Short mmCIF file of C-alpha atoms and ligand atoms in Angstrom, two decimals:
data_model
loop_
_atom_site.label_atom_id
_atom_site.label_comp_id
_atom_site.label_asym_id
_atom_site.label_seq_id
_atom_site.Cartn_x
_atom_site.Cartn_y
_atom_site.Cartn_z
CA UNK A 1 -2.00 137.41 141.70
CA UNK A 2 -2.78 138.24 138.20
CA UNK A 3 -4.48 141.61 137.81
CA UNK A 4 -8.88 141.26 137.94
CA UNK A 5 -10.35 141.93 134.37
CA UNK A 6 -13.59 141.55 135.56
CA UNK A 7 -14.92 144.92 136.56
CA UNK A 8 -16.95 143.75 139.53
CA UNK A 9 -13.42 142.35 140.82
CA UNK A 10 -12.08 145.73 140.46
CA UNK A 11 -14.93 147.23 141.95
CA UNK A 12 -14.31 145.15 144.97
CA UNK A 13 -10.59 146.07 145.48
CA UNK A 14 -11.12 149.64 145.28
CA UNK A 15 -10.01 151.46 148.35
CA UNK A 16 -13.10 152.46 151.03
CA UNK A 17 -15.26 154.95 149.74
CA UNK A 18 -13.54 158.72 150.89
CA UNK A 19 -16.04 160.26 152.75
CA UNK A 20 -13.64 163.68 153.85
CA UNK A 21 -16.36 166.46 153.18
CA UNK A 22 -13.76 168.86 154.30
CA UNK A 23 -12.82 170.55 158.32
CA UNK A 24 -15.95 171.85 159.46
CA UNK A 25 -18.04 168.65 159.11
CA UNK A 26 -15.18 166.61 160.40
CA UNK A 27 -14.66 168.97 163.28
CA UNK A 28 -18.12 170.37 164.04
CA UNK A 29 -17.85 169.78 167.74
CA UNK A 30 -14.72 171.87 168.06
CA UNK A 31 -15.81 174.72 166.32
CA UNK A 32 -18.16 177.61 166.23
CA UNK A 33 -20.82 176.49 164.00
CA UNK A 34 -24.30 175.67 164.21
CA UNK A 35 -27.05 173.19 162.34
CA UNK A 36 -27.79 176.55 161.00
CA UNK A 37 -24.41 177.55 160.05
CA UNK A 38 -24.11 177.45 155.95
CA UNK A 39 -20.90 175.33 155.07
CA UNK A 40 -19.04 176.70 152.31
CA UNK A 41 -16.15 174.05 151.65
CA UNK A 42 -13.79 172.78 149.25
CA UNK A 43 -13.06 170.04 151.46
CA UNK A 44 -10.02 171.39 152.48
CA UNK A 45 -7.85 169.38 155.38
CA UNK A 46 -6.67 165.78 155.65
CA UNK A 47 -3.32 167.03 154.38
CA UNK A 48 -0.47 164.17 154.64
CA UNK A 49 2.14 164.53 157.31
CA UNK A 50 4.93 162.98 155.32
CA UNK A 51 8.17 161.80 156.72
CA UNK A 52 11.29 163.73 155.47
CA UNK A 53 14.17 161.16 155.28
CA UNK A 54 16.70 163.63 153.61
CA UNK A 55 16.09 166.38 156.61
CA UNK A 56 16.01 163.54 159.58
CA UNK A 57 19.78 162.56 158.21
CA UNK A 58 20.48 165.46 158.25
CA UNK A 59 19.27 166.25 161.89
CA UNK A 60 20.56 162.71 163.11
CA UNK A 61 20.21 161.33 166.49
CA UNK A 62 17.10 159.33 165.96
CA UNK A 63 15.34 162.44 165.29
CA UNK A 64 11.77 161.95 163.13
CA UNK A 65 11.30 164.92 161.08
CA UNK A 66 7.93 165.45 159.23
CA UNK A 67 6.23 167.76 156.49
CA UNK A 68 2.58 168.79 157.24
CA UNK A 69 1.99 169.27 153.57
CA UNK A 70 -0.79 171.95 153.62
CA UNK A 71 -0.03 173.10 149.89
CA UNK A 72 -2.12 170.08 149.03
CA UNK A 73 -5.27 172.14 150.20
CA UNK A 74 -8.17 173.25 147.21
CA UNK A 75 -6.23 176.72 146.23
CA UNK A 76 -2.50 175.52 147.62
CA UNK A 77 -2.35 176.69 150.78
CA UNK A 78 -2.99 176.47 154.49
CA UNK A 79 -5.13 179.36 154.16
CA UNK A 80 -8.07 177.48 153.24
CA UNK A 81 -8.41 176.25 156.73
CA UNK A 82 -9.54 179.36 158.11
CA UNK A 83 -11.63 180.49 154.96
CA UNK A 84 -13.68 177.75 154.72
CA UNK A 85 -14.67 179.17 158.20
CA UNK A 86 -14.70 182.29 158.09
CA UNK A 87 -16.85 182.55 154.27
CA UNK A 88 -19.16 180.33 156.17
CA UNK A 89 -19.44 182.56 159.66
CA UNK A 90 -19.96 185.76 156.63
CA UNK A 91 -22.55 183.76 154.67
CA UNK A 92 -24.14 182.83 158.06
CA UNK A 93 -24.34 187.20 159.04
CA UNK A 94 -26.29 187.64 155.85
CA UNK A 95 -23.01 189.65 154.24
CA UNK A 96 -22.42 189.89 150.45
CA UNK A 97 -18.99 191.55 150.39
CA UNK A 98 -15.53 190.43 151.68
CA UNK A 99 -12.15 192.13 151.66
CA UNK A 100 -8.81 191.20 152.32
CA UNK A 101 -4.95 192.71 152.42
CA UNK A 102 -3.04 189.90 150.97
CA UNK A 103 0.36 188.82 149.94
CA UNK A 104 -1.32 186.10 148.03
CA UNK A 105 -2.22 183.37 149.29
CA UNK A 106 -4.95 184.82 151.63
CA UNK A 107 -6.83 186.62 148.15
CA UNK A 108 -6.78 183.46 146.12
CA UNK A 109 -8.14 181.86 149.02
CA UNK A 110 -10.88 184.36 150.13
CA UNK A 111 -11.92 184.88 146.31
CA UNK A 112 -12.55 180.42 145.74
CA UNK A 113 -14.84 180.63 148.39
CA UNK A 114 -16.12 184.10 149.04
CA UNK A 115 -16.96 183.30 145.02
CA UNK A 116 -18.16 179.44 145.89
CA UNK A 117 -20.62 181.01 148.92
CA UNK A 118 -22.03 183.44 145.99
CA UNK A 119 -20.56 186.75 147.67
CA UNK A 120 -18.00 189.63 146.31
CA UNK A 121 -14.47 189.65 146.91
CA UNK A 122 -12.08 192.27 146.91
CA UNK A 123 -8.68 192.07 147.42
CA UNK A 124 -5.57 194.39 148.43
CA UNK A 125 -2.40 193.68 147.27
CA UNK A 126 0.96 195.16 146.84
CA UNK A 127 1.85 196.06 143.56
CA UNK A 128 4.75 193.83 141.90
CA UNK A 129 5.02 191.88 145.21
CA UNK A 130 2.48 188.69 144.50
CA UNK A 131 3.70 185.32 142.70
CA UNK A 132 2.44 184.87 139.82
CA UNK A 133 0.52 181.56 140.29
CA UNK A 134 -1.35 183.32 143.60
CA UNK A 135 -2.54 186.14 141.03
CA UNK A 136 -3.84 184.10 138.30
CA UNK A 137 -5.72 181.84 140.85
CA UNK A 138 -7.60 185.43 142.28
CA UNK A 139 -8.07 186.52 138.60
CA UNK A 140 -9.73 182.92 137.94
CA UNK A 141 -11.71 182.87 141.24
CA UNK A 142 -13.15 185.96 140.12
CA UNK A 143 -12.04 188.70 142.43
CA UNK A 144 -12.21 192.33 142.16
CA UNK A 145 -8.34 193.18 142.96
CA UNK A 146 -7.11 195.99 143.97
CA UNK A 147 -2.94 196.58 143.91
CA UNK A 148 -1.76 199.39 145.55
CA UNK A 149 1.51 201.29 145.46
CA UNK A 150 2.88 200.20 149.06
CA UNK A 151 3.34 196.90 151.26
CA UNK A 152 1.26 194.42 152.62
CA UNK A 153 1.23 196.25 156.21
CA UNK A 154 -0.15 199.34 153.80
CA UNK A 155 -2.94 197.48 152.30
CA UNK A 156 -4.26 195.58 155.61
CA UNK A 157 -4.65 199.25 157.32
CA UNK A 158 -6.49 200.28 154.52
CA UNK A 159 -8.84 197.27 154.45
CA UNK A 160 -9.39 197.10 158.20
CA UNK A 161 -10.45 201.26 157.75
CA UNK A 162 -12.57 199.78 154.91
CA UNK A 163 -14.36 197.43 156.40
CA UNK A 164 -15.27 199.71 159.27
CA UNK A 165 -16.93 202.36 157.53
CA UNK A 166 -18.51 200.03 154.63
CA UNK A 167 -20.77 197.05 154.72
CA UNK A 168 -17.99 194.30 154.10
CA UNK A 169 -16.50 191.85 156.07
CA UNK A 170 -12.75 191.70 156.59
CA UNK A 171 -11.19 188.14 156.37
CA UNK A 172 -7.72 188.82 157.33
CA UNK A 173 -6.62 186.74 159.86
CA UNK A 174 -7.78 189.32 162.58
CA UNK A 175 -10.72 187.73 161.70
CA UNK A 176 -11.55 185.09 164.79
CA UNK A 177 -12.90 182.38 162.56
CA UNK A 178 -10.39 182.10 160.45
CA UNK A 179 -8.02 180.59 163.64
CA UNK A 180 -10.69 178.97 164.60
CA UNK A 181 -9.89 176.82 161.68
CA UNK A 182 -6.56 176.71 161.00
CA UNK A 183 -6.32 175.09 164.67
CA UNK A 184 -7.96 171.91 162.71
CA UNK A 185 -4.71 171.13 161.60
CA UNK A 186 -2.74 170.78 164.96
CA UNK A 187 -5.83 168.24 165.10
CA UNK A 188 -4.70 166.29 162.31
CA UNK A 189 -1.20 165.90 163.13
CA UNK A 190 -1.98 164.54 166.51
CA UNK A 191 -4.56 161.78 164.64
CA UNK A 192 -1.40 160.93 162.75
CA UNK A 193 1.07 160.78 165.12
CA UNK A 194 -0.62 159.52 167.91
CA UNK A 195 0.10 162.22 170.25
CA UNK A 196 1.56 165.89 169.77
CA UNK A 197 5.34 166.34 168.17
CA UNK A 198 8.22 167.93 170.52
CA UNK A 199 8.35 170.43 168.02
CA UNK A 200 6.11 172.50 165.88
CA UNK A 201 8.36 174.28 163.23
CA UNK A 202 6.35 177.30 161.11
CA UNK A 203 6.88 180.28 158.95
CA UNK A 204 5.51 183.53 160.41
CA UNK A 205 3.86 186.59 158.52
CA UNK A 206 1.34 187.81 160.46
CA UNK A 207 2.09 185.34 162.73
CA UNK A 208 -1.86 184.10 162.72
CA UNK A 209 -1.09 180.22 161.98
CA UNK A 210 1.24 179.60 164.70
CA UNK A 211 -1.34 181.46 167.08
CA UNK A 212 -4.18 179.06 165.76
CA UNK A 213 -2.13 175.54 165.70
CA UNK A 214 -0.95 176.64 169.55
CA UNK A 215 -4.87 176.89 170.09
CA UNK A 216 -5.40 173.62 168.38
CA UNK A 217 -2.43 171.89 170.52
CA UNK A 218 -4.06 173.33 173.52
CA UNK A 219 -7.52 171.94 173.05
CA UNK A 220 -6.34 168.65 172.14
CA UNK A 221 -4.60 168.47 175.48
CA UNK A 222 -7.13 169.75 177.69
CA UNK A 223 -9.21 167.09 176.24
CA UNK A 224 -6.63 164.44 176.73
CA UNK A 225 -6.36 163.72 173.24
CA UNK A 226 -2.37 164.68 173.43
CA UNK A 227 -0.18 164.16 176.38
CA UNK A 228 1.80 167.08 175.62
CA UNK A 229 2.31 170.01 173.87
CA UNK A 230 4.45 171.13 171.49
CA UNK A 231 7.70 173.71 171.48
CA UNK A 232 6.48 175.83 169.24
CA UNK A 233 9.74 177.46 167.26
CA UNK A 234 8.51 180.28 164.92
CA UNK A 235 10.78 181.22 161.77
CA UNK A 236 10.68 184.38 159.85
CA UNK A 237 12.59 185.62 156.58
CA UNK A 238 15.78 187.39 157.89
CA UNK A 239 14.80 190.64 155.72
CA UNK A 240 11.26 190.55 156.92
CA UNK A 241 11.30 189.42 161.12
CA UNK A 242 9.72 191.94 162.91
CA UNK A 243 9.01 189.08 165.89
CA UNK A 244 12.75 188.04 166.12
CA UNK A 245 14.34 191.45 166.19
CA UNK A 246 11.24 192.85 168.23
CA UNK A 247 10.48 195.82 166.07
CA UNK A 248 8.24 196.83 163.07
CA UNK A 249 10.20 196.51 159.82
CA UNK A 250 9.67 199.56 157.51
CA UNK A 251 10.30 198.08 154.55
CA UNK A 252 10.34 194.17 154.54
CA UNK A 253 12.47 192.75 152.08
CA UNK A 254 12.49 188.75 151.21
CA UNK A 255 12.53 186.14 148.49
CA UNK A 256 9.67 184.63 150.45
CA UNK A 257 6.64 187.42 149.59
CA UNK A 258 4.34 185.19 151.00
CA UNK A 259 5.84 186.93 154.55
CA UNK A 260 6.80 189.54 153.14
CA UNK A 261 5.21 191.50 156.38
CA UNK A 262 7.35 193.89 158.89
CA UNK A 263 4.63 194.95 161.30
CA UNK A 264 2.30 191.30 162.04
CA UNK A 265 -1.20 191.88 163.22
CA UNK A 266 -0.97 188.52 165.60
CA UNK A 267 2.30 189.78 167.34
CA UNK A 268 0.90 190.01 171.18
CA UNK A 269 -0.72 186.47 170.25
CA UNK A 270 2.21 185.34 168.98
CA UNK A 271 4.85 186.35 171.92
CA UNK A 272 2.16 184.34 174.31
CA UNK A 273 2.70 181.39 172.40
CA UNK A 274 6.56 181.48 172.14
CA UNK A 275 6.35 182.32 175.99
CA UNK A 276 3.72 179.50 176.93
CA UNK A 277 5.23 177.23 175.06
CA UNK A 278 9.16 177.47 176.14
CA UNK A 279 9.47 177.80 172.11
CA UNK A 280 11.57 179.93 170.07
CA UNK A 281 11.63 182.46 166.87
CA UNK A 282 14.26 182.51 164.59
CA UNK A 283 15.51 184.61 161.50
CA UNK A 284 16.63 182.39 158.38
CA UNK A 285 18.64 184.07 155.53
CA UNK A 286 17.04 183.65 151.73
CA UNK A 287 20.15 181.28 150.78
CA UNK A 288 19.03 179.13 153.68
CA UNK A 289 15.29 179.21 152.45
CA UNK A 290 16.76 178.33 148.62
CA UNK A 291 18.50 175.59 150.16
CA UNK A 292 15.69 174.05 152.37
CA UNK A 293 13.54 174.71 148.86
CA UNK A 294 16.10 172.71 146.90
CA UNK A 295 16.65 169.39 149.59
CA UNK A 296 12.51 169.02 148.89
CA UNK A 297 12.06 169.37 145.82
CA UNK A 298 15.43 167.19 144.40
CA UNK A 299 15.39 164.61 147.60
CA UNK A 300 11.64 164.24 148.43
CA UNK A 301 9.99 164.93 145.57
CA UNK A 302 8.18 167.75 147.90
CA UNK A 303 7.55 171.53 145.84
CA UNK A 304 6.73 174.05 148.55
CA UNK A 305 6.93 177.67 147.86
CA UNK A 306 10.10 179.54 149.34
CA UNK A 307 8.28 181.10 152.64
CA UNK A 308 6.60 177.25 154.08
CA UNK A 309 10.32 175.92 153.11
CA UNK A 310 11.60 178.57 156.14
CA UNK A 311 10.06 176.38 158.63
CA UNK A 312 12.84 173.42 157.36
CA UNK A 313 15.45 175.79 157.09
CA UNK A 314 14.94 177.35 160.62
CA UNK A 315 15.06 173.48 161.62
CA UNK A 316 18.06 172.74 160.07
CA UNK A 317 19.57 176.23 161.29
CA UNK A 318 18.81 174.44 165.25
CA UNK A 319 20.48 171.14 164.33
CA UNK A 320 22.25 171.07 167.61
CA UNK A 321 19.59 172.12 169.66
CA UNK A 322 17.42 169.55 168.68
CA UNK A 323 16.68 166.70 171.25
CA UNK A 324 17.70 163.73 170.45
CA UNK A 325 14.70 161.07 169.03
CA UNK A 326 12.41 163.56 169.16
CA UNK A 327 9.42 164.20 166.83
CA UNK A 328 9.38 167.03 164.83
CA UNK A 329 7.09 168.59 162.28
CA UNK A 330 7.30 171.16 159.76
CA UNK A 331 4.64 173.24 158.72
CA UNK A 332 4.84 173.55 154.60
CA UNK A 333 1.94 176.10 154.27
CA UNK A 334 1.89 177.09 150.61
CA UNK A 335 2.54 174.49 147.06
CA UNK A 336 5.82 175.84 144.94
CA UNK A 337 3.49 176.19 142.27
CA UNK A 338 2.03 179.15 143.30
CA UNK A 339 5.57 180.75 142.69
CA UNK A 340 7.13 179.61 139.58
CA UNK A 341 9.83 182.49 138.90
CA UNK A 342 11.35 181.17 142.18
CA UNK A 343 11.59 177.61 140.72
CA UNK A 344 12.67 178.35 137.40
CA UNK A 345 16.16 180.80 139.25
CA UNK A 346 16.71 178.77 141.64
CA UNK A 347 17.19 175.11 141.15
CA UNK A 348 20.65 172.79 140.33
CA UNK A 349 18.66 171.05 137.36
CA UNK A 350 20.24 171.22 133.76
CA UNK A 351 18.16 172.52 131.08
CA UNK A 352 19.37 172.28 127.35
CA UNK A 353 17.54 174.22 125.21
CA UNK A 354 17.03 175.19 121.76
CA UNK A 355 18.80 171.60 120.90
CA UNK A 356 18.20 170.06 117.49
CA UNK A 357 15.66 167.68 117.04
CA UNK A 358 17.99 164.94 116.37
CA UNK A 359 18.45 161.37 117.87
CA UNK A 360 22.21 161.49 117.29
CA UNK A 361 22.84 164.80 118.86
CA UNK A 362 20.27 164.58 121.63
CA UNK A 363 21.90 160.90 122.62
CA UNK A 364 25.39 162.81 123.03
CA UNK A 365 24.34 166.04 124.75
CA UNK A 366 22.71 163.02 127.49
CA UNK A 367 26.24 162.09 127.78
CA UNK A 368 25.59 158.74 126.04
C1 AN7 B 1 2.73 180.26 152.24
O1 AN7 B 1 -1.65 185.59 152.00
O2 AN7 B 1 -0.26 186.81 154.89
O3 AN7 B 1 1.94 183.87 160.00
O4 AN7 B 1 -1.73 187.60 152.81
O5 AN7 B 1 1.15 182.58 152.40
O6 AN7 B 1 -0.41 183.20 159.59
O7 AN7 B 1 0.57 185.18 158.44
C2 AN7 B 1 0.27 184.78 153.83
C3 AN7 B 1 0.99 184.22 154.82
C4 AN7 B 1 3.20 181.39 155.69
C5 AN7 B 1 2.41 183.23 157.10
N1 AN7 B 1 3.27 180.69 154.56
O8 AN7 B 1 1.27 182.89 157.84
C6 AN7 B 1 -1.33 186.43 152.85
C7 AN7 B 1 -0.41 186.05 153.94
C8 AN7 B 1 2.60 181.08 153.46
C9 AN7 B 1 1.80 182.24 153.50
C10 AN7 B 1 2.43 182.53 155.79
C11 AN7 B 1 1.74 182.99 154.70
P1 AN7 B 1 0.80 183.83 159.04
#
């Protein structure tokens, strides 16, 4: 068929007019809001659940693996479920401040909206320990920031004293909204698959995502909408998991800052849902993260940033555990934007640099 010139013929084989206006208005009977409620979105959700050919091989025996890409959100990362929520519960109390500890993701998050809603935003962070595409976004947002000498676990005691004794609500994920919607996108991946996966593979900080998608999973069965639920097997950095070893880590070392967290705020929540679930919480060294990192970016086109890439690591770590044509999905909660220093030392690409700008000598260092 030879391509329309005619524009109304192109108008007419445009796709159906996208009407997402983001999780709370596609959810609304699921969640705590009212007609009164003021919506503060980006029209976050509808993230693609992509099928991961290089990490099924991998897995073999019939086994379906998927990414539920939620670095495609408005600032990167899944945390814009739970802030479009939670901004919009805070706009709702009359508030004009909001705080947050953060090792990124959660500030640049809280300031787009908090900002969008017309409110403050402070944010908490530990000093030399945020990627660098995570700060500019809060700089650009237009945050107040606040980096202190000490750790994440530092900086969310200090903002939950804060918001305490001063007029300003804290959006950490202690915060019930914010669950409330991050559950949304449990939601979505049983729209797309038809029915819940076998198993729910996620990185854990504070351990407040895998709480909310369990909560998600669990609604969406009692309301027959699934007819199961999902293992739910929770991964952590193996310099930085306080939930596998069972103790607070003092000082939390990992490639993955995003988790960079030894003492998780969701930890009772989270043991319930390991327990409820018959799922399991694993440890997965930073080589094992690089190498997850690497199979996405160079086999599936897919740039994650090193902490969502644990969840496919900690999959491939179970290979043999894994039951055979089962579903699984993997939870990739941040873009690999947000941390380009990781991309740029760890990758198998070749870079020439510095080369001559010269047909001859260009041709040859190709190989040609
Ligand atoms: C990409 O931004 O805690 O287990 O302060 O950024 O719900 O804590 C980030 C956490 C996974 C862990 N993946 O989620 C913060 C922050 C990415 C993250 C997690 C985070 P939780």
């Amino acid at each position: 068929m030879a391509f329309p010139t005619n524009l109304k013929q192109l108008f007419n084989r445009a796709p159906k007019k996208n009407n997402w206006a983001g999780l709370i208005e596609a959810y609304r009977p699921w969640l705590p809001v009212t007609k009164k409620t003021p919506v503060i979105s980006l029209y976050e959700g509808a993230t693609p659940l992509l099928p991961v050919k290089s990490i099924s091989d991998r897995i073999g025996n019939g086994v379906q693996v998927y990414v539920k890409y939620d670095g495609l959100n408005p600032t990167g990362s899944f945390k814009d479920r739970g802030m479009t929520m939670a901004i919009s519960k805070a706009k709702e109390a009359g508030c004009e401040a909001v705080i947050c500890a953060s090792t990124g993701n959660t500030s640049a998050s809280a300031a787009a909206y908090a900002r969008k809603g017309g409110m403050k935003a402070f944010v908490i962070i530990p000093d030399g320990y945020v990627a660098q595409g995570k700060l500019a976004q809060a700089l650009v947002y237009g945050a107040e920031i606040l980096s202190i000498k000490g750790n994440f676990d530092t900086a969310l005691d200090i903002v939950r004293e804060l918001s305490e004794k001063y007029p300003i609500t804290l959006v950490n994920s202690v915060n019930p909204f914010r669950l409330q919607g991050q559950k949304t996108a449990a939601f979505e991946i049983i729209e797309n698959l038809g029915n819940a996966p076998d198993w729910l593979c996620i990185p854990m900080g504070n351990a407040g995502n895998i709480s909310a998608y369990w909560m998600g999973f669990q609604e969406y069965f009692s309301a027959n909408k699934s007819k199961k639920l999902p293992k739910m097997m929770g991964f952590q950095a193996s310099g930085s998991a306080p939930l596998v070893i069972g103790k607070t880590v003092e000082e939390p070392e990992t490639i993955a800052t995003a988790i960079r967290i030894g003492n998780p705020v969701n930890k009772e929540k989270a043991l319930l849902v390991k327990n409820s679930s018959n799922g399991k919480f694993l440890s997965v060294t930073d080589s094992e993260i690089i190498n997850a990192y690497k199979i996405l970016g160079k086999e599936e086109g897919i740039f994650c940033e090193p902490a969502s890439a644990s969840s496919v690591a900690g999959l491939l770590k179970l290979k043999d555990e894994v039951p055979k044509n089962s579903k699984i999905v993997c939870v990739l909660t941040g873009n690999g934007l947000k941390d380009p220093e990781c991309a740029i030392n760890n990758n198998d690409s070749i870079f020439h640099s510095g080369l001559n700008p010269d047909i001859n000598s260009i041709a040859k260092t190709m190989g040609f």
